[in-house]
CSV table of C-alpha atoms and ligand atoms in Angstrom, one decimal:
chain,number,residue,atom,x,y,z
A,1193,MET,CA,30.5,-9.0,50.3
A,1194,LYS,CA,33.8,-7.6,49.2
A,1195,ILE,CA,33.4,-5.4,46.1
A,1196,GLY,CA,35.9,-3.7,43.9
A,1197,ILE,CA,35.1,-0.4,42.2
A,1198,GLY,CA,36.8,1.5,39.4
A,1199,ASN,CA,36.0,4.6,37.4
A,1200,ASP,CA,37.4,7.4,35.2
A,1201,HIS,CA,37.2,11.2,35.7
A,1202,THR,CA,33.6,11.4,34.5
A,1203,ALA,CA,32.4,9.3,37.4
A,1204,LEU,CA,34.1,10.3,40.6
A,1205,GLU,CA,31.0,11.8,42.3
A,1206,LEU,CA,28.8,8.9,41.4
A,1207,LYS,CA,31.4,6.5,42.6
A,1208,LYS,CA,31.5,8.2,46.0
A,1209,GLU,CA,27.7,7.8,46.3
A,1210,ILE,CA,27.8,4.2,45.2
A,1211,ILE,CA,30.6,3.4,47.8
A,1212,ALA,CA,28.5,5.1,50.6
A,1213,HIS,CA,25.4,3.2,49.5
A,1214,LEU,CA,27.3,-0.2,49.5
A,1215,GLU,CA,29.0,0.5,52.8
A,1216,SER,CA,25.6,1.4,54.4
A,1217,GLN,CA,24.5,-2.1,53.4
A,1218,GLY,CA,27.5,-3.7,55.2
A,1219,HIS,CA,29.6,-4.4,52.1
A,1220,GLU,CA,33.3,-3.8,52.1
A,1221,VAL,CA,34.4,-1.7,49.1
A,1222,VAL,CA,38.0,-1.6,47.6
A,1223,ASP,CA,38.5,1.5,45.5
A,1224,TYR,CA,40.8,1.0,42.6
A,1225,GLY,CA,40.6,4.6,41.4
A,1226,ALA,CA,40.6,7.0,39.7
A,1227,TYR,CA,40.7,9.2,42.8
A,1228,THR,CA,40.4,12.7,41.3
A,1229,THR,CA,38.6,14.4,38.5
A,1230,GLU,CA,41.8,14.9,36.6
A,1231,ARG,CA,41.4,13.3,33.1
A,1232,ALA,CA,42.0,9.6,33.4
A,1233,ASN,CA,42.0,6.6,31.0
A,1234,TYR,CA,39.3,4.1,31.7
A,1235,PRO,CA,41.2,1.0,30.4
A,1236,GLU,CA,43.5,1.3,33.4
A,1237,PHE,CA,40.7,1.0,36.0
A,1238,GLY,CA,38.7,-1.6,34.0
A,1239,GLU,CA,41.8,-3.9,34.0
A,1240,LYS,CA,42.6,-3.3,37.7
A,1241,VAL,CA,39.1,-4.4,38.9
A,1242,ALA,CA,39.0,-7.3,36.5
A,1243,ARG,CA,42.4,-8.6,37.7
A,1244,ALA,CA,41.4,-8.1,41.3
A,1245,ILE,CA,38.4,-10.4,40.7
A,1246,LEU,CA,40.6,-13.1,39.1
A,1247,LYS,CA,43.1,-12.9,42.0
A,1248,GLY,CA,40.2,-13.2,44.5
A,1249,GLU,CA,40.8,-9.8,46.1
A,1250,VAL,CA,37.2,-9.0,45.6
A,1251,GLU,CA,34.1,-11.1,44.7
A,1252,ARG,CA,32.3,-8.6,42.4
A,1253,GLY,CA,33.1,-5.4,40.5
A,1254,VAL,CA,31.5,-2.1,39.7
A,1255,LEU,CA,32.9,0.0,36.9
A,1256,ILE,CA,31.8,3.5,35.9
A,1257,CYS,CA,32.9,5.7,33.1
A,1258,GLY,CA,30.9,8.2,30.9
A,1259,THR,CA,28.9,5.5,29.2
A,1260,GLY,CA,30.1,2.3,31.0
A,1261,VAL,CA,31.2,1.0,27.6
A,1262,GLY,CA,34.9,1.7,27.4
A,1263,ILE,CA,35.7,0.6,30.9
A,1264,SER,CA,33.7,-2.7,30.4
A,1265,LEU,CA,35.4,-3.3,27.1
A,1266,ALA,CA,38.8,-3.1,28.9
A,1267,ALA,CA,37.6,-5.4,31.7
A,1268,ASN,CA,36.3,-8.0,29.2
A,1269,LYS,CA,39.8,-8.2,27.6
A,1270,VAL,CA,41.0,-10.0,30.8
A,1271,LYS,CA,40.5,-13.7,30.1
A,1272,GLY,CA,37.7,-15.2,32.2
A,1273,ILE,CA,36.0,-11.8,33.0
A,1274,ARG,CA,32.4,-11.1,32.1
A,1275,ALA,CA,31.6,-7.4,32.5
A,1276,ALA,CA,28.1,-6.2,31.5
A,1277,VAL,CA,26.9,-2.7,30.8
A,1278,CYS,CA,23.4,-2.0,32.1
A,1279,SER,CA,21.2,1.1,32.2
A,1280,GLU,CA,18.3,-0.5,34.2
A,1281,PRO,CA,17.9,-3.0,37.0
A,1282,TYR,CA,16.2,-5.8,35.0
A,1283,THR,CA,19.2,-6.4,32.9
A,1284,ALA,CA,21.5,-6.0,35.9
A,1285,GLN,CA,19.7,-8.9,37.6
A,1286,LEU,CA,19.8,-11.1,34.5
A,1287,VAL,CA,23.5,-10.6,33.9
A,1288,ARG,CA,24.0,-12.4,37.2
A,1289,ARG,CA,21.3,-15.1,36.8
A,1290,HIS,CA,22.1,-16.0,33.1
A,1291,ASN,CA,25.5,-14.6,32.3
A,1292,ASN,CA,27.3,-15.0,35.6
A,1293,ALA,CA,28.8,-11.6,35.1
A,1294,GLN,CA,31.3,-10.7,37.8
A,1295,ILE,CA,31.3,-7.0,37.0
A,1296,ILE,CA,28.5,-4.5,36.4
A,1297,ALA,CA,29.2,-1.4,34.4
A,1298,PHE,CA,27.2,1.8,33.8
A,1299,GLY,CA,27.6,5.3,32.6
A,1300,ALA,CA,27.7,8.3,34.9
A,1301,ARG,CA,26.5,10.4,31.9
A,1302,VAL,CA,23.7,7.9,31.2
A,1303,VAL,CA,22.0,6.9,34.5
A,1304,GLY,CA,21.0,9.1,37.4
A,1305,ASN,CA,22.4,8.4,40.9
A,1306,GLU,CA,19.3,6.6,42.2
A,1307,MET,CA,19.0,4.4,39.1
A,1308,ALA,CA,22.7,3.5,39.5
A,1309,LYS,CA,22.0,2.4,43.1
A,1310,MET,CA,19.1,0.2,41.9
A,1311,ILE,CA,21.3,-1.3,39.2
A,1312,VAL,CA,24.0,-2.2,41.7
A,1313,ASP,CA,21.5,-3.6,44.2
A,1314,SER,CA,19.8,-5.8,41.5
A,1315,PHE,CA,23.2,-7.1,40.4
A,1316,LEU,CA,24.5,-7.9,43.8
A,1317,ASN,CA,21.3,-9.6,45.0
A,1318,ALA,CA,20.9,-12.0,42.1
A,1319,GLU,CA,22.6,-15.4,41.8
A,1320,PHE,CA,23.8,-17.4,38.8
A,1321,GLU,CA,21.3,-20.2,37.8
A,1322,GLY,CA,23.8,-22.5,36.1
A,1323,GLY,CA,22.3,-25.4,34.0
A,1324,ARG,CA,21.8,-24.4,30.4
A,1325,HIS,CA,23.3,-21.0,31.1
A,1326,GLN,CA,26.6,-22.6,32.1
A,1327,MET,CA,26.7,-24.5,28.8
A,1328,ARG,CA,26.4,-21.1,27.0
A,1329,LEU,CA,29.1,-19.6,29.1
A,1330,ASP,CA,31.3,-22.6,28.3
A,1331,MET,CA,30.8,-21.7,24.6
A,1332,ILE,CA,32.0,-18.2,25.3
A,1333,THR,CA,35.1,-19.6,27.1
A,1334,ASP,CA,35.7,-21.8,24.1
A,1335,ILE,CA,35.7,-18.7,21.8
A,1336,GLU,CA,38.2,-17.1,24.2
A,1337,ASN,CA,40.4,-20.2,24.2
A,1338,ARG,CA,40.4,-20.3,20.4
A,1339,GLU,CA,41.7,-16.7,20.0
B,2109,LIG,C1,35.6,10.0,28.5
B,2109,LIG,O1,35.4,11.2,27.9
B,2109,LIG,C2,34.7,9.0,28.0
B,2109,LIG,O2,35.1,8.6,26.7
B,2109,LIG,C3,34.6,7.7,28.9
B,2109,LIG,O3,34.2,8.1,30.1
B,2109,LIG,C4,33.7,6.6,28.4
B,2109,LIG,O4,32.4,7.0,28.2
B,2109,LIG,C5,34.2,5.7,27.4
B,2109,LIG,O5,33.6,4.7,27.0
């Protein structure tokens, strides 16, 4: 699978580990930055990965900042994007099965490296179930369209 990844300065080392982990599984990873530990603003990278998904450059996204919250908030401002912050694999699986999230987000200051890998694996290995869940997502789209 082709996966886009983005981060701020708090998450550079964890991002490198996640990229290596994904590539070892045969995934192709596109790195949208940040590329250094110089202070960086998470909205820039959340937006880049979100737009890459909508353009079809990548199929799924991984976003990492200190908590995962700021970068996911930015991604969710892009119409049609569902980015979910997760700190454990159970939720990471369900945001695919029930919420059809295209992006998983987590915090480099919150989860350890091994937990982060489990979160990403659970997210990527689960599929959207449709049905009643699609109807609820349509309700979210309706909120978006009424804004
Ligand atoms: C940066 O200090 C921090 O605010 C950022 O990484 C993130 O946690 C914001 O939600």
